[in-house]
Tab-separated table of C-alpha atoms in Angstrom:
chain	number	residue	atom	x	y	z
A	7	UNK	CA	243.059	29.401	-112.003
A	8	UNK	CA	240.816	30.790	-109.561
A	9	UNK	CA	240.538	34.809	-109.198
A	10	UNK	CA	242.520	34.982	-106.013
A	11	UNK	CA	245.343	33.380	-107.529
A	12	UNK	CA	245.012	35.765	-110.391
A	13	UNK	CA	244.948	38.534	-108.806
A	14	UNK	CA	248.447	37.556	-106.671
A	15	UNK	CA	249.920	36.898	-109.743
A	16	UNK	CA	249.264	40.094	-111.757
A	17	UNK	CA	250.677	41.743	-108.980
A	18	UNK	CA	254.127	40.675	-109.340
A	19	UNK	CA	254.777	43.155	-111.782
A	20	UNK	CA	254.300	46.213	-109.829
A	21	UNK	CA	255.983	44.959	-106.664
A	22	UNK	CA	258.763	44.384	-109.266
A	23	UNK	CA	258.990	47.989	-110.601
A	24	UNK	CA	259.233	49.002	-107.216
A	25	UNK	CA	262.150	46.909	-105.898
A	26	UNK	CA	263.745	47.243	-109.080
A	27	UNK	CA	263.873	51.119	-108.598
A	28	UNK	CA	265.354	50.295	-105.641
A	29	UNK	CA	268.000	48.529	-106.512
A	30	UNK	CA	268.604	50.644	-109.333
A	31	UNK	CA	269.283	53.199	-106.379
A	32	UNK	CA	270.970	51.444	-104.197
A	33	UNK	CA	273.516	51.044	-107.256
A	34	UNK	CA	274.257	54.263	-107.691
A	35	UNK	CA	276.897	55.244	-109.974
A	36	UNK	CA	279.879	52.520	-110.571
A	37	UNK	CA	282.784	52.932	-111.579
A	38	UNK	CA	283.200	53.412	-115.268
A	39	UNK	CA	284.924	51.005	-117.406
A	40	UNK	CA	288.400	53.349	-117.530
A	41	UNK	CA	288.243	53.606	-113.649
A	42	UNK	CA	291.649	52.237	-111.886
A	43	UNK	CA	291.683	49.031	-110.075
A	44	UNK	CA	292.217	51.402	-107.005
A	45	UNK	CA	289.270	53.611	-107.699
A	46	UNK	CA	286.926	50.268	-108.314
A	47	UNK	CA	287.973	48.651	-105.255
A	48	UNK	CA	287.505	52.060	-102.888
A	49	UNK	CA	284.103	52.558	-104.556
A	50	UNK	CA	283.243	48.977	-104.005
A	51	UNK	CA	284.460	49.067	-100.170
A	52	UNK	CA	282.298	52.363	-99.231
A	53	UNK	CA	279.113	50.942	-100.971
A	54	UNK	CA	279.816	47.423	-99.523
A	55	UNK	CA	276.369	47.039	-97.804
A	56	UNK	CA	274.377	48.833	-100.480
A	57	UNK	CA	276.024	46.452	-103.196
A	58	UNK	CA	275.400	43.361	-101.002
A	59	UNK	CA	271.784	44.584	-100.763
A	60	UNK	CA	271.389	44.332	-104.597
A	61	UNK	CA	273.184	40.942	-104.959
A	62	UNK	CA	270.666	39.880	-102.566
A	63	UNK	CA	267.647	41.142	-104.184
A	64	UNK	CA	268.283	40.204	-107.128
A	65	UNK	CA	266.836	36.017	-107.249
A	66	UNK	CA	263.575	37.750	-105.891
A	67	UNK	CA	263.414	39.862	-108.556
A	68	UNK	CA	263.834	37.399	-111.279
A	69	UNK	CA	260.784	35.405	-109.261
A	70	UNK	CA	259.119	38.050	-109.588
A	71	UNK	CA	259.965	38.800	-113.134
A	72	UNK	CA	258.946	35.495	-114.443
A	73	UNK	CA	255.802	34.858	-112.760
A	74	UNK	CA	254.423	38.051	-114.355
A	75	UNK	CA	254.856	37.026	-117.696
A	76	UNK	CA	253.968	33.547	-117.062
A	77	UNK	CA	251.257	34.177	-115.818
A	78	UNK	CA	250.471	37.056	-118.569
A	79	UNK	CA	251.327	33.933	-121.052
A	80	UNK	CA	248.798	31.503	-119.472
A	81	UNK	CA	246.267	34.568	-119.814
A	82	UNK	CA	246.950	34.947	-123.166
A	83	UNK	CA	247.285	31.446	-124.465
A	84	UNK	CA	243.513	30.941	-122.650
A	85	UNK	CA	242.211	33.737	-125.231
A	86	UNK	CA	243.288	32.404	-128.100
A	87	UNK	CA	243.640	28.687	-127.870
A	88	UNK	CA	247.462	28.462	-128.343
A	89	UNK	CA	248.105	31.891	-128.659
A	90	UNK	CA	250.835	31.465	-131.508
A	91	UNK	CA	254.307	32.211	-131.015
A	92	UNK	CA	254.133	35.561	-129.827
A	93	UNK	CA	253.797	33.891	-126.033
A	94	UNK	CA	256.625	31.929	-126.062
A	95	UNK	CA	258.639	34.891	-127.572
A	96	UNK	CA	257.953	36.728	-124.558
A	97	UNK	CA	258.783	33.998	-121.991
A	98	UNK	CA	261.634	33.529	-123.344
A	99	UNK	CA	262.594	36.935	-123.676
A	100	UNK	CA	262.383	37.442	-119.929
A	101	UNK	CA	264.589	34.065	-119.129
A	102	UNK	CA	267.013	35.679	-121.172
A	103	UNK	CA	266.569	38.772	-118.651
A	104	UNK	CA	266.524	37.442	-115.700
A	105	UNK	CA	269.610	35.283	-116.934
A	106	UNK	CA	270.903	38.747	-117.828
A	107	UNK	CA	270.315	40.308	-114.323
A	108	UNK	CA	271.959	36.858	-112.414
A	109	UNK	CA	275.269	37.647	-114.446
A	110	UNK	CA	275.247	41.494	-113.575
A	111	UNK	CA	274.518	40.412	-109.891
A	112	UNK	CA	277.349	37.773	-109.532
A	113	UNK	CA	279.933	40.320	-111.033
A	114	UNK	CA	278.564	42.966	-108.260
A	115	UNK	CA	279.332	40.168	-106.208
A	116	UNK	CA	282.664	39.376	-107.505
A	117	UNK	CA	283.909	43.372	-106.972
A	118	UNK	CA	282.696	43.278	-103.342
A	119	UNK	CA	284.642	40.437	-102.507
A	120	UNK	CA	287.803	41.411	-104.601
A	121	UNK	CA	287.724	44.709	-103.432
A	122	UNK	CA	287.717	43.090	-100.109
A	123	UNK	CA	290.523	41.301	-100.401
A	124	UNK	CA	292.581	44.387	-101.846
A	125	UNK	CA	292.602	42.646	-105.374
A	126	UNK	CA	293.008	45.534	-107.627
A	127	UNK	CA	293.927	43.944	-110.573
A	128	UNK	CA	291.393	41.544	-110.195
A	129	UNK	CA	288.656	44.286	-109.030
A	130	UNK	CA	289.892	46.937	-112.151
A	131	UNK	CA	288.917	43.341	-114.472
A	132	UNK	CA	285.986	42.606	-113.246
A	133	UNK	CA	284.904	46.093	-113.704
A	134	UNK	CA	285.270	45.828	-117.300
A	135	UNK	CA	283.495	42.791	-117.722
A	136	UNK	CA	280.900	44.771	-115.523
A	137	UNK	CA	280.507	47.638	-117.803
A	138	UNK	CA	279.520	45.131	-120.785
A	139	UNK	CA	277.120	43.048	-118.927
A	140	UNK	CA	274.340	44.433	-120.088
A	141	UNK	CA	274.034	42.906	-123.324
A	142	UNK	CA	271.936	40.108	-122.572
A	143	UNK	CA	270.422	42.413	-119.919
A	144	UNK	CA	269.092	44.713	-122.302
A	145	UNK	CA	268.901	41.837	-125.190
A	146	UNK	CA	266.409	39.903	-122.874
A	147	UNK	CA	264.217	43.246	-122.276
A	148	UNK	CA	264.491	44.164	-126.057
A	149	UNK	CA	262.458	40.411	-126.257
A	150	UNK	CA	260.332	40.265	-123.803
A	151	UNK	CA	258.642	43.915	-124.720
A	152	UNK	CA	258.418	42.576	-128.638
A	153	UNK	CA	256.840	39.278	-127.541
A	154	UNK	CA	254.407	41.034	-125.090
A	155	UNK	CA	253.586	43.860	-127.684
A	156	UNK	CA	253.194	40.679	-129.995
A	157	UNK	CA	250.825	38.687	-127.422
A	158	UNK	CA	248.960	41.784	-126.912
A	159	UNK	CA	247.666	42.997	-130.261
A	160	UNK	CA	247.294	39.411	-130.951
A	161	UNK	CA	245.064	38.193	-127.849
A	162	UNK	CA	243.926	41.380	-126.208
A	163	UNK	CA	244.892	40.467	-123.035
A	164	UNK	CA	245.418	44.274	-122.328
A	165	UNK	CA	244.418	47.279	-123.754
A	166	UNK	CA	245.900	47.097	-127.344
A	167	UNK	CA	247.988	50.584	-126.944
A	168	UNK	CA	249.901	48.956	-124.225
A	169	UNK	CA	250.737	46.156	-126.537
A	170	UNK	CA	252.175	48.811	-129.349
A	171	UNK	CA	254.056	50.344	-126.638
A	172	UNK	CA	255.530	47.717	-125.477
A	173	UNK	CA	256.766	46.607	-129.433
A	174	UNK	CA	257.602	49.961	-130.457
A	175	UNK	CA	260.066	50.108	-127.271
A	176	UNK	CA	261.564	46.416	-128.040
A	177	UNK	CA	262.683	47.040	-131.638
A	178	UNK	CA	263.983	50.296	-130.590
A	179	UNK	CA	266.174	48.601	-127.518
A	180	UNK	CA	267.604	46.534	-130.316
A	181	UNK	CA	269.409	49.360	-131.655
A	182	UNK	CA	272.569	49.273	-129.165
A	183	UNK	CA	272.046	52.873	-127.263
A	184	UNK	CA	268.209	52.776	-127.471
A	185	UNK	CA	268.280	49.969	-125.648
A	186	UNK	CA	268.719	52.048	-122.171
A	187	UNK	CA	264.920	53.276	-123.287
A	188	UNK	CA	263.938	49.600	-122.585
A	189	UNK	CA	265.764	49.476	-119.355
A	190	UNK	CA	263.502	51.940	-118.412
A	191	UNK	CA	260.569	51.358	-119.961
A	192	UNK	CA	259.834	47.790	-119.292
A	193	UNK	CA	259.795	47.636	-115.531
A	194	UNK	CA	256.597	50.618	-116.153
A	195	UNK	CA	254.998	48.304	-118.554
A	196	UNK	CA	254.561	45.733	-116.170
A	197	UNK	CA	253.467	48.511	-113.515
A	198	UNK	CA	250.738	49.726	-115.302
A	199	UNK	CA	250.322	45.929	-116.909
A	200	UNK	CA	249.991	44.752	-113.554
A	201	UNK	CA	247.351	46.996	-112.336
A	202	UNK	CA	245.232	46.487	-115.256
A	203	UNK	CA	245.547	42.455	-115.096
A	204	UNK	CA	244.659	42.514	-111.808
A	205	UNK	CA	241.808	45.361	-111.854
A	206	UNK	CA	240.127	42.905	-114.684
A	207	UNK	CA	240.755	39.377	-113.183
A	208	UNK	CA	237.316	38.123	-113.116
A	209	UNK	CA	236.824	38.442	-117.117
A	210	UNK	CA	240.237	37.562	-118.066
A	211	UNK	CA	240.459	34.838	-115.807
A	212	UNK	CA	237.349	33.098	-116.960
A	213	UNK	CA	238.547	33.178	-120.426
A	214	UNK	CA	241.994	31.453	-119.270
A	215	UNK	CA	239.771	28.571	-117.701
C-alpha cells in the first residue's frame, strides 16, 4: 500500500464522524416507543425529507465505516505479523454495526412510507420495533471499540491511550444503558484515530508493506 492510498484511507474515519453527526441531526427526536400510531405517522410526514436524507446516507456511511477499520486492521496485522485475534474482533465488530445501522435505516424507511400511506397501525408498529433497534447497533460499537482497544495495546498502531480508551468505552457499552456512551464515543475515536493514521502514514505504512 503506497502512502497516498494510506492516507485516503485513514481519512474515512473523520469524514465519517462528520456525516454521522449529521445524520444524527437530521434525526432529531422520534417518536418514543408509547407514541400513537397518529403521532408516529404526523412526525414521520413533517420530517419526510430529513428522514429520507438519513435513509440515504446511511450505505455511505457503512463504506465509510468499514474501510476505516479495514484498513486500521491491515495496519495492524503488518506490525505484528498476524496480529492475533484482536483484528478480526474489531472487523467484525463493525460488520455487526454497520449491519446494525442498515436495520435502523430500513425501519426509518418503513415509517416514511407507512406514514405515507396513512398506515397508523402499521406506522405505531414499526415504531416499536424502531425504539429497540439499537441492540445490534450499540452491540456492534460495544465490539468494534474492544477489538480496536485490543489491536491497539497489542500492535501500537496508535498511541496506546487511545487503545485503552477505546476498551474501557466497549466493556462499558456492554452494560445495556452505558452503551449510549459508545454511541457517542466511537464515531470521536475514529476522528481523532483518523487524524493520527493519516498524520503518520509514511512510518506506519512501511511497516504494513
Amino acid at each position: 500500500m503506497n502512502a497516498r492510498d494510506s492516507r485516503w484511507l485513514a481519512w474515512t474515519g473523520p469524514v465519517f464522524t462528520v456525516l454521522f453527526i449529521i445524520g444524527v441531526a437530521l434525526e432529531g427526536s422520534t417518536p418514543g416507543e408509547k407514541s400513537s400510531g397518529k403521532a408516529v405517522m404526523s412526525y414521520y410526514t413533517d420530517h419526510k425529507n430529513a428522514g429520507l436524507t438519513g435513509v440515504f446516507l446511511t450505505p455511505l456511511l457503512v463504506l465509510l465505516l468499514l474501510l476505516f477499520f479495514s484498513h486500521l486492521r491491515a495496519l495492524a496485522r503488518g506490525l505484528d505479523g498476524q496480529g492475533g485475534a484482536a483484528p478480526t474482533l474489531m472487523i467484525s465488530g463493525a460488520v455487526l454495526w454497520a449491519g446494525g445501522a442498515l436495520l435502523g435505516s430500513s425501519l426509518a424507511l418503513a415509517l416514511v412510507s407507512s406514514s405515507d400511506h396513512g398506515q397508523s397501525q402499521v406506522a405505531q408498529t414499526l415504531n416499536v420495533l424502531s425504539a429497540a433497534d439499537w441492540v445490534p447497533f450499540i452491540g456492534g460499537i460495544a465490539v468494534t471499540l474492544i477489538g480496536a482497544g485490543m489491536t491497539v495495546l497489542s500492535t501500537a498502531v496508535l498511541p496506546r491511550w487511545l487503545g485503552w480508551v477505546a476498551l474501557v468505552v466497549g466493556v462499558i457499552s456492554l452494560a445495556g444503558p452505558g452503551g449510549f456512551l459508545g454511541f457517542f464515543v466511537a464515531p470521536l475515536w475514529m476522528l481523532v484515530a483518523g487524524v493520527l493514521l493519516s498524520r503518520a502514514q509514511p512510518a506506519a505504512s512501511a511497516a504494513a508493506v
